[in-house]
Coordinates of C-alpha atoms and ligand atoms in Angstrom, one line a residue:
M1 CA 38.4 45.8 -142.3
E2 CA 40.8 45.4 -145.2
L3 CA 43.4 42.7 -144.6
S4 CA 46.4 44.9 -145.3
L5 CA 45.1 47.4 -142.7
L6 CA 44.6 44.5 -140.3
I7 CA 48.0 43.0 -140.7
D8 CA 49.5 46.5 -140.3
K9 CA 48.5 46.3 -136.6
F10 CA 51.2 43.7 -136.1
S11 CA 54.9 44.4 -135.6
I12 CA 56.5 43.1 -138.8
K13 CA 59.6 44.7 -140.4
G14 CA 59.6 45.7 -144.0
R15 CA 57.1 46.6 -146.7
L16 CA 54.1 44.4 -147.4
V17 CA 54.4 43.1 -151.0
S18 CA 51.9 40.2 -151.1
L19 CA 49.0 38.9 -149.0
Q20 CA 47.3 35.8 -150.4
P21 CA 45.0 33.0 -149.1
F22 CA 47.2 30.0 -148.1
G23 CA 46.7 26.3 -147.4
N24 CA 43.6 24.2 -147.1
G25 CA 42.6 24.2 -143.5
N26 CA 39.0 23.2 -142.7
I27 CA 38.7 25.5 -139.6
N28 CA 40.7 28.8 -139.6
D29 CA 41.2 31.2 -142.5
T30 CA 44.8 31.4 -143.4
F31 CA 46.9 33.9 -145.5
L32 CA 50.5 34.2 -146.4
A33 CA 52.0 37.7 -146.1
I34 CA 55.4 38.6 -147.7
Y35 CA 57.4 41.6 -146.5
R36 CA 60.5 42.9 -148.1
N37 CA 63.2 45.4 -147.0
T38 CA 66.6 46.3 -148.4
F39 CA 68.4 43.1 -147.4
T40 CA 65.8 40.5 -146.5
E41 CA 62.4 39.1 -146.9
T42 CA 60.0 38.0 -144.1
Q43 CA 57.1 35.6 -144.7
V44 CA 54.4 35.3 -142.0
I45 CA 51.1 33.6 -141.7
L46 CA 48.0 35.6 -140.9
Q47 CA 45.1 33.6 -139.5
R48 CA 41.5 34.3 -138.5
V49 CA 40.8 32.0 -135.6
N50 CA 37.4 30.3 -136.0
R51 CA 35.4 31.3 -132.9
N52 CA 32.7 28.7 -133.6
V53 CA 35.4 26.0 -133.0
F54 CA 37.7 27.7 -130.4
P55 CA 35.5 29.5 -127.9
R56 CA 38.5 31.0 -126.1
P57 CA 41.0 32.1 -128.7
E58 CA 43.1 34.0 -126.1
Q59 CA 43.7 30.7 -124.4
I60 CA 45.0 28.9 -127.4
M61 CA 47.5 31.7 -127.8
E62 CA 48.7 31.2 -124.2
N63 CA 48.9 27.5 -124.9
M64 CA 51.0 28.2 -128.0
H65 CA 53.4 30.2 -125.9
E66 CA 53.8 27.4 -123.5
V67 CA 54.3 24.7 -126.2
T68 CA 56.8 26.7 -128.2
K69 CA 58.7 27.8 -125.0
H70 CA 59.0 24.2 -123.8
C71 CA 60.1 22.9 -127.2
H72 CA 62.7 25.7 -127.7
E73 CA 64.2 25.0 -124.3
K74 CA 64.4 21.3 -124.9
L75 CA 65.8 21.7 -128.4
E76 CA 68.6 24.0 -127.1
D77 CA 69.3 21.6 -124.3
D78 CA 69.6 18.7 -126.7
A79 CA 71.8 20.8 -129.0
Q80 CA 74.2 21.4 -126.1
K81 CA 74.3 17.7 -125.4
G82 CA 74.8 16.9 -129.0
N83 CA 71.5 15.1 -129.1
D84 CA 70.1 16.9 -132.1
D85 CA 70.2 14.6 -135.1
R86 CA 67.3 16.4 -136.7
V87 CA 66.9 20.1 -137.7
W88 CA 63.6 21.1 -136.0
Q89 CA 61.6 24.3 -136.4
M90 CA 58.7 25.8 -134.5
P91 CA 56.3 28.5 -135.5
R92 CA 56.5 31.7 -133.3
I93 CA 53.8 34.2 -132.4
I94 CA 54.3 37.7 -133.7
K95 CA 52.8 40.2 -131.4
A96 CA 50.6 43.1 -132.3
K97 CA 51.9 46.6 -132.0
D98 CA 50.0 47.0 -128.7
A99 CA 52.0 43.9 -127.5
K100 CA 48.9 41.6 -127.5
D101 CA 49.0 38.1 -129.1
Y102 CA 46.1 38.9 -131.4
V103 CA 44.0 41.7 -132.9
L104 CA 40.2 42.0 -133.0
D105 CA 38.6 43.3 -136.1
D106 CA 35.4 45.4 -136.4
Q107 CA 33.3 42.2 -136.1
G108 CA 35.1 41.0 -133.0
E109 CA 36.9 38.3 -135.0
V110 CA 40.3 37.2 -133.7
W111 CA 43.4 37.5 -135.9
R112 CA 46.9 36.4 -135.2
V113 CA 50.2 36.3 -137.0
I114 CA 52.8 33.5 -136.7
T115 CA 56.1 33.0 -138.4
R116 CA 56.2 30.8 -141.5
I117 CA 58.5 27.7 -141.4
M118 CA 60.9 28.6 -144.2
S119 CA 62.4 26.3 -146.9
A120 CA 59.8 23.6 -146.0
H121 CA 56.5 22.4 -147.3
A122 CA 53.5 20.3 -146.2
F123 CA 51.8 18.2 -148.8
E124 CA 48.0 17.5 -149.1
V125 CA 48.6 13.8 -149.6
A126 CA 51.5 11.4 -149.0
Q127 CA 54.0 11.5 -151.8
G128 CA 55.3 7.9 -151.3
P129 CA 57.0 5.7 -148.6
E130 CA 59.9 8.1 -148.0
H131 CA 57.6 10.9 -147.3
A132 CA 55.4 8.7 -145.1
L133 CA 58.5 7.6 -143.1
E134 CA 59.5 11.3 -142.5
C135 CA 56.0 12.1 -141.4
G136 CA 56.2 9.3 -138.9
A137 CA 59.6 10.6 -137.7
A138 CA 58.3 14.1 -137.4
L139 CA 55.3 13.0 -135.3
G140 CA 57.5 10.8 -133.2
H141 CA 60.0 13.6 -132.6
F142 CA 57.2 16.0 -131.7
H143 CA 55.8 13.5 -129.2
Y144 CA 59.3 13.3 -127.7
L145 CA 59.5 17.1 -127.5
I146 CA 56.2 17.6 -125.7
S147 CA 56.4 14.4 -123.7
D148 CA 57.8 16.1 -120.6
M149 CA 55.6 19.2 -120.7
D150 CA 53.6 19.9 -117.6
P151 CA 50.0 19.2 -118.7
K152 CA 48.8 21.8 -116.1
T153 CA 50.4 24.6 -118.2
I154 CA 47.8 23.9 -121.0
K155 CA 44.2 25.0 -120.8
D156 CA 41.8 22.7 -122.6
P157 CA 41.6 24.3 -126.1
L158 CA 38.6 22.3 -127.3
P159 CA 36.6 20.6 -124.6
G160 CA 35.4 17.2 -125.8
F161 CA 37.8 17.1 -128.8
H162 CA 38.5 13.4 -129.8
I163 CA 36.1 12.0 -127.3
T164 CA 34.3 9.8 -129.8
S165 CA 31.5 8.8 -127.5
N166 CA 30.6 12.5 -127.1
Y167 CA 30.4 12.9 -130.9
L168 CA 28.0 9.9 -130.9
K169 CA 25.8 11.5 -128.3
N170 CA 25.8 14.7 -130.2
Y171 CA 25.0 12.8 -133.4
D172 CA 22.0 11.2 -131.7
R173 CA 20.7 14.6 -130.7
I174 CA 21.1 16.0 -134.2
L175 CA 19.3 12.9 -135.6
E176 CA 16.2 14.0 -133.8
T177 CA 16.0 17.3 -135.7
D178 CA 13.7 17.8 -138.6
H179 CA 16.5 19.0 -140.8
A180 CA 18.5 15.8 -140.2
K181 CA 15.5 13.6 -140.6
A182 CA 14.7 15.2 -144.0
L183 CA 18.3 14.8 -145.2
I184 CA 18.4 11.1 -144.3
A185 CA 15.0 10.4 -145.8
G186 CA 16.0 12.1 -149.0
S187 CA 19.3 10.4 -149.7
M188 CA 20.4 6.8 -150.1
E189 CA 24.0 7.8 -149.3
A190 CA 23.0 9.5 -146.1
K191 CA 21.0 6.4 -145.1
R192 CA 24.0 4.3 -145.8
M193 CA 26.2 6.5 -143.6
A194 CA 23.7 6.3 -140.7
K195 CA 23.7 2.5 -141.0
F196 CA 27.4 2.4 -141.0
I197 CA 27.5 4.3 -137.7
E198 CA 24.8 2.0 -136.2
E199 CA 26.9 -1.1 -136.9
R200 CA 29.9 0.4 -135.2
R201 CA 28.6 2.1 -132.1
S202 CA 30.8 0.0 -129.8
L203 CA 33.9 1.0 -131.7
A204 CA 33.6 4.5 -130.4
L205 CA 34.6 3.3 -126.9
C206 CA 37.6 1.2 -127.7
L207 CA 40.2 3.7 -126.5
E208 CA 38.0 5.4 -123.9
N209 CA 37.4 2.0 -122.2
A210 CA 41.1 1.2 -122.3
E211 CA 41.8 4.5 -120.6
A212 CA 39.2 3.9 -118.0
K213 CA 40.7 0.5 -117.2
G214 CA 44.1 2.2 -116.8
E215 CA 45.6 0.4 -119.8
L216 CA 46.2 3.7 -121.6
K217 CA 47.4 6.9 -120.1
K218 CA 47.0 10.5 -121.2
R219 CA 50.2 12.2 -122.4
M220 CA 50.7 15.4 -124.3
F221 CA 49.5 15.0 -127.9
H222 CA 49.2 17.2 -131.0
G223 CA 45.5 16.6 -131.8
D224 CA 45.6 17.3 -135.5
P225 CA 48.6 15.6 -137.1
K226 CA 47.2 15.2 -140.6
V227 CA 49.7 15.1 -143.5
N228 CA 49.3 18.8 -144.3
N229 CA 50.3 19.8 -140.8
I230 CA 53.7 18.0 -141.1
M231 CA 56.4 20.1 -142.7
I232 CA 59.1 18.5 -144.8
D233 CA 62.5 20.3 -145.3
D234 CA 62.8 21.3 -149.0
V235 CA 66.5 20.6 -149.1
T236 CA 66.9 17.5 -147.0
G237 CA 63.5 15.9 -147.5
K238 CA 63.3 15.4 -143.7
G239 CA 60.4 16.1 -141.4
T240 CA 61.3 19.4 -139.8
A241 CA 58.2 20.8 -138.1
M242 CA 54.6 20.2 -136.9
I243 CA 52.3 23.1 -137.4
D244 CA 48.7 23.8 -136.3
L245 CA 49.5 23.7 -132.6
D246 CA 46.1 24.8 -131.4
T247 CA 45.0 21.4 -130.1
V248 CA 48.2 20.4 -128.3
S249 CA 47.0 19.2 -124.9
P250 CA 46.9 16.2 -122.7
G251 CA 45.3 13.2 -124.5
L252 CA 46.1 9.8 -125.9
I253 CA 49.0 9.6 -128.3
H254 CA 47.0 6.9 -130.0
L255 CA 44.6 9.6 -131.3
D256 CA 47.6 11.2 -133.1
F257 CA 48.9 7.9 -134.4
G258 CA 45.5 6.9 -135.8
D259 CA 44.8 10.4 -137.2
A260 CA 48.2 10.7 -138.9
L261 CA 47.7 7.2 -140.5
R262 CA 44.1 7.8 -141.7
S263 CA 45.5 10.9 -143.5
I264 CA 48.8 9.5 -144.7
C265 CA 47.6 6.1 -145.9
N266 CA 44.8 7.6 -148.0
P267 CA 46.6 9.0 -151.1
A268 CA 43.3 9.8 -152.7
G269 CA 42.8 12.5 -150.1
E270 CA 39.8 13.6 -148.0
E271 CA 37.8 15.1 -150.8
E272 CA 37.9 12.2 -153.3
S273 CA 34.5 11.5 -154.8
N274 CA 35.3 8.2 -156.5
L275 CA 35.2 5.8 -153.6
S276 CA 37.0 3.0 -155.4
K277 CA 40.2 5.1 -155.1
V278 CA 40.0 5.2 -151.4
V279 CA 42.1 2.4 -150.0
F280 CA 44.2 2.1 -146.9
D281 CA 47.8 1.9 -148.3
E282 CA 49.8 -0.6 -146.2
D283 CA 53.1 0.3 -147.7
L284 CA 52.7 3.9 -146.6
C285 CA 51.5 2.6 -143.2
T286 CA 54.7 0.5 -142.8
A287 CA 56.9 3.4 -143.7
F288 CA 55.2 5.8 -141.4
C289 CA 55.3 3.3 -138.5
K290 CA 59.1 2.8 -139.1
G291 CA 59.7 6.5 -138.9
Y292 CA 57.5 6.9 -135.9
M293 CA 59.0 4.0 -133.9
R294 CA 62.6 5.2 -134.5
Q295 CA 61.8 8.4 -132.6
A296 CA 59.1 7.3 -130.2
G297 CA 59.2 3.5 -130.0
S298 CA 61.1 3.5 -126.7
F299 CA 58.4 5.1 -124.8
L300 CA 55.5 2.9 -125.9
T301 CA 54.5 0.2 -123.4
D302 CA 53.2 -3.3 -124.4
S303 CA 49.7 -2.0 -123.6
D304 CA 50.2 1.1 -125.8
R305 CA 51.2 -1.3 -128.6
A306 CA 48.2 -3.5 -128.1
Y307 CA 45.8 -0.6 -129.0
L308 CA 47.6 0.7 -132.1
Y309 CA 45.4 -1.2 -134.5
D310 CA 42.2 0.1 -132.7
S311 CA 43.4 3.6 -133.1
I312 CA 43.9 3.1 -136.9
R313 CA 40.4 1.9 -137.2
L314 CA 38.8 4.4 -134.8
L315 CA 40.1 7.7 -136.2
P316 CA 38.6 7.4 -139.7
F317 CA 35.3 6.3 -138.0
E318 CA 35.4 9.3 -135.7
L319 CA 36.2 11.8 -138.4
G320 CA 33.6 10.4 -140.7
L321 CA 31.1 10.7 -137.9
R322 CA 32.2 14.3 -137.3
F323 CA 31.8 15.1 -141.0
F324 CA 28.4 13.4 -141.2
Q325 CA 26.9 15.0 -138.1
D326 CA 28.1 18.4 -139.4
Y327 CA 26.3 17.6 -142.7
L328 CA 23.2 16.8 -140.8
A329 CA 23.5 19.9 -138.7
G330 CA 23.8 22.2 -141.7
N331 CA 27.6 22.5 -142.1
V332 CA 28.3 24.6 -139.0
Y333 CA 31.8 23.4 -138.0
F334 CA 33.9 22.4 -141.0
K335 CA 34.3 24.9 -143.9
T336 CA 32.5 23.8 -147.0
K337 CA 32.2 25.1 -150.6
L338 CA 29.4 22.7 -151.6
P339 CA 26.3 21.6 -149.6
E340 CA 27.1 17.9 -150.0
Q341 CA 30.8 18.2 -149.2
N342 CA 30.6 17.0 -145.6
L343 CA 28.5 14.1 -146.7
N344 CA 31.2 13.2 -149.3
R345 CA 34.0 13.6 -146.7
A346 CA 32.1 11.2 -144.5
R347 CA 31.8 8.6 -147.3
V348 CA 35.6 8.8 -147.8
Q349 CA 36.4 8.3 -144.1
F350 CA 34.0 5.4 -143.7
R351 CA 35.3 3.7 -146.9
L352 CA 38.8 4.1 -145.4
C353 CA 37.6 2.6 -142.1
E354 CA 36.2 -0.4 -144.0
S355 CA 39.4 -0.7 -145.9
V356 CA 41.3 -0.9 -142.5
E357 CA 38.8 -3.5 -141.2
S358 CA 39.3 -5.7 -144.3
R359 CA 43.1 -5.6 -143.7
E360 CA 43.0 -6.1 -140.0
R361 CA 45.2 -9.2 -139.9
S362 CA 47.8 -7.8 -142.1
I363 CA 47.9 -4.4 -140.3
R364 CA 48.2 -6.2 -136.9
N365 CA 51.1 -8.3 -138.3
L366 CA 52.9 -5.3 -139.5
L367 CA 52.4 -3.5 -136.2
E368 CA 53.8 -6.6 -134.3
R369 CA 56.9 -6.6 -136.4
L370 CA 57.8 -3.0 -135.3
Ligands
GN1_1 C1 40.4 20.0 -139.1 O1 42.0 22.8 -139.4 P1 42.4 21.5 -140.0 O2 42.0 21.4 -141.4 O3 44.0 21.3 -139.9 C2 40.0 19.5 -137.7 C3 40.7 18.1 -137.6 C4 40.3 17.2 -138.7 C5 40.6 17.8 -140.0 C6 40.2 17.0 -141.2 C7 40.2 21.6 -134.7 O4 41.8 20.3 -139.2 O5 40.3 17.5 -136.3 O6 40.9 15.9 -138.6 O7 40.0 19.1 -140.1 N1 40.5 20.4 -136.7 C8 39.7 20.7 -135.7 O8 40.6 17.5 -142.4 O9 38.5 20.3 -135.5
MG2 MG1 45.8 22.5 -140.6

C-alpha cells in the first residue's frame, strides 16, 4: 500500500505536504510526515513496527499508553507543586480513524503514528561534554518519572531482552549451524570475535548474579537509551524527552546506565570501520554521570553504585554479542545494508568493551567521586 494512503487512515488534521524516511533506527521503519493547514503545521512520526522483533505490537501500544499516562500525570502534579525545573515532553499516540492504535497494511504489517517532539533533536553521537551531561540528566529524569509506575501495568514487550546469559545460550545454538561454522572458518575477524566472547563468558552473569543475590532490584527502565533516543531542546540545549518507549518495562536501571554510556562515550559511533577511532571517552562519561546523578543520584543505593562499573563493561559486550550472533544467523534481527555490517558493529562494541577494561581503575575512580 502506498504510504500516503496508509497514513490517511489516521486522524491527522491538515493536508499532507511531505512524507520522508526519518532517523536511523535498527529495528522499525520510521518516516516523518508534515501536514499543513491555514494557520499551523503538524509533524508526526509514522512507523512500521518490526514484527520479527516485537511479536505482539498491540501490547507495546498498550504499554505506551500506560507510560505516557503515568508520566503526564506526574509532570502535571510536579508542575502544580512547582517541582518542574525541566521542560519535559512525551510522544503521544495518534489514533487511526477507526479509533485503533495502529493500522494493518495488506501484508499484515503494523503501522502506527505518534507525535513528533518539536523544537528538539537527537544526535547520532555525543557532541561534547555539555551534550553528554544533558543526556545524563534526561535519562535520570526519565528514571525519576517512571520510578513509581506499577510494573504490573506493563506487559513484557520483548521477552529475554537484556538477559545477557540468554543471548549467550542463543549464540551457542547458532554456533552449531553450518552457516555460522562456515562464516567463522572463512574469516579471521569472525574468529577473533568468537575468541573475545569465549574469554568473557562469566561477564555475562555479573548483573544477573547480583540480582539473584538480592543486591540489585528491578525497577522501571527504558531499555534502549542510546544517544539518538535522547532529545535535546533546540533553544535551551537541555535534555527534554526520551523517545523509543517500546521497551520501557521492569528491569535493572544499570542496563540503561551502561547502554547510554556505551553509546555516548563512543563518539566514533556504532558503524565506524576504523577501530583505532573507537575509544571509551572518559570526559564524556564524567559529564554524563554528573547529569545523571543530579537527577537520580538520591535513589541509588550503595549496592547500586557498586555495580555501575560492571554495567559499563557489560553493555558493549552484550550488544557486540547480539550483533555478532545476528551476523552468524544471517542478519535476521538488526536492519543491515551490507552483509558484513553486523560483524563490523560487533567489532566496534568489542573494541569499546576492551577500552573500558583498560580504563577500569580510572572509571571506578570517577564513579566513586560522584
Ligand atoms: C536497536 O531501534 P534502535 O535502533 O533504537 C536495539 C537496541 C540496540 C540498538 C543498537 C529493540 O535500537 O537494543 O542497543 O539497536 N533495540 C531493540 O543500535 O533491540
Ligand atoms: Mg531508536
